[in-house]
């Protein structure tokens, strides 16, 4: 086991055990409320992650996954506070948000299979962090909420497309415009959860899933992830073509054909 933290901070912890990396939001005293500094750490982790990592587990320390954006920071005087963002030009504001999004969207990288281990609250940015992962294993006390609307804001961290793909546009709209809490059993029923387990079995269930993924050929897993991710935007004929191309690459790779 190799363990490291982003230099200068313990708010985001990185650990690696062979091909499995674990990223932990580590502010349990504030239910892992997120800050722009933490997003910078996540981006840094994504850029420095060794190429032999195949599975990334994202989790929160303590009793919650993440209570979302740290409002004491968002409403403060820093360069990334909501008032400061509003004072930027439209392009500068959009560029700043693009940098924030990078902390979340790297979890979609085709070479990785990413798993969110969710206990307690996953609100706003916490919900979107879980949504950017390929799979979500929920403890039975998990609660999702897309709460940005309660601040007069929209979800902007890469969550709306995945949410819509998982539950459909009508339900996604209802979830986003009401900001209501979604319990683990409902999350399971409507397709937000890969599995729901008792709280004391969460770590074991995630470890078992990671181990099962690692038994498969890494190249095949990457191709399958790309096929599944691209499927909603393709016609049947286009998807059939994508499958043919992926299989051709796999056959040539397995035989060592350049």
XYZ file of C-alpha atoms in Angstrom:
258
model
C 0.000 0.000 0.000
C 1.294 3.416 -0.933
C -0.323 6.446 0.636
C 0.030 10.099 -0.210
C -1.858 13.336 0.332
C -1.925 16.390 -1.860
C 0.936 18.601 -0.637
C -0.071 21.218 1.899
C -3.500 19.864 2.725
C -5.288 16.953 4.354
C -8.696 17.953 2.972
C -8.369 15.407 0.163
C -6.522 12.174 0.837
C -5.073 9.912 -1.863
C -4.132 6.276 -1.294
C -3.082 3.647 -3.796
C -2.945 -0.104 -3.438
C -1.657 -1.509 -6.718
C -4.210 -0.738 -9.452
C -6.795 0.634 -6.995
C -6.699 4.277 -5.934
C -8.898 5.677 -3.168
C -9.705 9.382 -3.034
C -11.200 10.519 0.280
C -12.841 13.852 1.023
C -11.434 14.432 4.485
C -13.332 17.193 6.278
C -15.641 15.082 8.422
C -16.243 17.900 10.917
C -18.185 19.799 8.216
C -19.611 16.698 6.490
C -16.923 16.982 3.788
C -18.242 20.286 2.477
C -16.253 21.133 -0.637
C -14.163 24.187 -1.476
C -12.450 25.396 -4.662
C -9.141 24.506 -2.998
C -10.311 20.903 -2.681
C -11.290 20.916 -6.346
C -7.774 22.044 -7.209
C -6.468 19.110 -5.190
C -8.719 16.706 -7.084
C -7.456 18.072 -10.398
C -3.879 17.697 -9.169
C -4.549 14.099 -8.150
C -6.042 13.318 -11.564
C -3.007 14.717 -13.359
C -0.447 12.922 -11.196
C -2.242 9.575 -10.939
C 0.008 6.725 -12.127
C -0.935 5.048 -15.370
C -1.292 1.623 -13.729
C -4.401 2.704 -11.782
C -7.487 0.954 -13.143
C -10.113 1.538 -10.430
C -10.732 4.728 -8.455
C -12.893 4.703 -5.331
C -14.250 8.075 -4.210
C -15.475 8.318 -0.631
C -16.065 10.718 2.238
C -14.615 10.436 5.736
C -17.012 10.241 8.653
C -20.778 10.057 8.531
C -21.431 11.743 5.166
C -20.150 11.530 1.613
C -20.331 15.304 1.092
C -22.738 18.033 2.168
C -21.923 19.937 -1.016
C -20.371 23.351 -1.466
C -18.957 24.957 1.667
C -21.211 27.997 1.880
C -18.867 29.849 4.231
C -16.355 29.875 1.374
C -18.893 30.465 -1.371
C -20.238 33.585 0.342
C -16.864 34.891 1.465
C -14.406 37.318 -0.063
C -12.159 34.907 -1.981
C -11.551 34.917 -5.727
C -13.835 31.901 -6.133
C -16.712 33.103 -3.975
C -20.088 33.448 -5.645
C -20.023 37.276 -5.431
C -16.519 37.349 -6.951
C -17.561 35.087 -9.821
C -20.529 37.342 -10.536
C -18.162 40.304 -10.954
C -16.167 38.582 -13.707
C -16.961 38.944 -17.384
C -19.230 36.174 -18.706
C -16.295 34.467 -20.440
C -14.040 34.733 -17.395
C -16.774 33.304 -15.185
C -17.359 30.406 -17.579
C -13.616 29.728 -17.719
C -13.409 29.666 -13.921
C -16.303 27.186 -13.745
C -14.601 25.042 -16.405
C -11.656 24.714 -14.031
C -13.984 23.627 -11.239
C -15.615 21.058 -13.538
C -12.265 19.410 -14.233
C -12.203 18.219 -10.605
C -15.262 16.082 -11.401
C -15.127 15.177 -15.079
C -11.801 13.308 -14.968
C -13.722 10.517 -13.260
C -15.246 9.704 -16.663
C -11.809 8.926 -18.130
C -12.131 5.779 -20.315
C -9.056 4.102 -18.809
C -10.582 4.178 -15.306
C -13.594 2.566 -13.695
C -14.729 4.876 -10.918
C -16.889 3.949 -7.934
C -18.538 6.307 -5.470
C -18.970 4.826 -1.976
C -21.805 6.906 -0.556
C -22.942 7.107 3.036
C -25.085 9.795 4.602
C -25.665 12.998 2.691
C -24.496 13.579 -0.879
C -25.856 17.051 -1.597
C -25.252 19.415 -4.508
C -21.563 19.135 -5.393
C -21.510 15.875 -3.406
C -24.312 14.429 -5.545
C -22.555 15.570 -8.713
C -19.278 14.023 -7.584
C -21.067 10.706 -7.172
C -22.833 11.123 -10.527
C -19.535 11.617 -12.358
C -18.428 8.187 -11.137
C -19.309 5.164 -13.260
C -20.973 3.336 -10.375
C -22.508 4.295 -7.040
C -22.622 1.889 -4.113
C -24.902 3.338 -1.449
C -25.174 2.651 2.236
C -28.773 2.346 3.333
C -28.540 5.728 5.073
C -27.483 7.580 1.897
C -29.415 10.653 0.802
C -29.022 12.462 -2.530
C -30.123 16.025 -3.263
C -29.449 18.396 -6.162
C -29.778 21.445 -3.944
C -28.295 24.172 -6.171
C -31.752 25.509 -6.966
C -32.231 26.472 -3.317
C -29.479 29.067 -3.839
C -30.941 30.251 -7.142
C -28.193 28.366 -8.999
C -27.993 25.488 -11.474
C -25.978 22.250 -11.214
C -22.743 23.036 -13.063
C -20.250 20.326 -12.123
C -21.031 17.775 -14.794
C -24.075 16.219 -13.144
C -27.068 17.055 -15.330
C -26.249 14.834 -18.324
C -25.486 11.741 -16.240
C -28.567 12.315 -14.092
C -30.748 12.606 -17.203
C -29.229 9.470 -18.717
C -29.883 7.512 -15.526
C -33.436 8.586 -14.676
C -34.804 10.271 -17.818
C -35.457 13.958 -18.523
C -38.765 14.294 -16.674
C -37.512 12.873 -13.383
C -34.147 14.619 -13.716
C -35.952 17.938 -14.084
C -38.108 17.204 -11.034
C -35.047 16.285 -8.953
C -33.163 19.435 -9.991
C -35.963 21.982 -9.651
C -37.234 20.732 -6.285
C -33.875 20.005 -4.636
C -35.627 17.301 -2.632
C -33.890 14.513 -0.731
C -33.758 11.081 -2.368
C -33.378 8.186 0.048
C -31.271 5.161 -0.795
C -34.237 2.913 -1.533
C -35.662 5.393 -4.043
C -32.213 5.937 -5.568
C -32.020 2.192 -6.111
C -35.523 2.034 -7.581
C -35.003 4.841 -10.122
C -31.532 3.783 -11.260
C -29.208 6.113 -9.375
C -27.636 3.313 -7.331
C -25.619 0.375 -8.581
C -26.369 -1.321 -5.253
C -27.574 -0.466 -1.750
C -26.042 -2.233 1.235
C -26.164 -1.910 5.041
C -23.875 0.844 6.293
C -21.425 -1.554 7.914
C -21.078 -3.501 4.653
C -20.297 -0.499 2.406
C -16.506 -0.807 2.407
C -16.650 -4.543 1.767
C -19.134 -4.192 -1.084
C -16.981 -1.568 -2.788
C -13.840 -3.679 -2.344
C -15.610 -6.712 -3.816
C -16.748 -4.708 -6.836
C -13.267 -3.318 -7.412
C -11.803 -6.828 -7.201
C -14.349 -8.129 -9.726
C -13.484 -5.341 -12.167
C -9.783 -6.118 -11.868
C -10.322 -9.721 -12.956
C -11.294 -8.471 -16.428
C -8.861 -7.506 -19.178
C -7.982 -3.820 -18.825
C -8.225 -3.123 -22.544
C -11.615 -4.778 -22.813
C -12.918 -2.810 -19.826
C -11.795 0.485 -21.351
C -13.449 -0.333 -24.679
C -16.679 -1.423 -22.951
C -16.787 1.771 -20.893
C -16.403 3.835 -24.063
C -19.120 1.835 -25.844
C -21.582 2.228 -22.992
C -20.773 5.915 -22.477
C -21.297 6.709 -26.152
C -24.405 4.582 -26.666
C -27.049 7.203 -25.717
C -25.827 9.559 -28.444
C -25.668 6.952 -31.217
C -28.240 5.283 -33.423
C -28.386 1.483 -33.515
C -26.379 1.449 -36.740
C -23.779 3.777 -35.250
C -23.510 1.672 -32.097
C -23.170 -1.507 -34.150
C -20.341 0.148 -36.058
C -18.667 1.274 -32.814
C -18.856 -2.308 -31.506
C -17.262 -3.658 -34.687
C -14.430 -1.152 -34.472
C -13.839 -1.845 -30.776
C -13.807 -5.601 -31.317
C -11.378 -5.275 -34.204
C -9.021 -3.326 -31.942
C -9.346 -5.953 -29.212
C -8.645 -8.881 -31.561
C -5.577 -7.189 -32.987
C -4.338 -6.178 -29.547
C -4.767 -9.666 -28.107
C -2.778 -11.146 -30.978
C -0.140 -8.401 -30.796
C -0.853 -7.083 -34.282
C 0.400 -3.516 -34.775
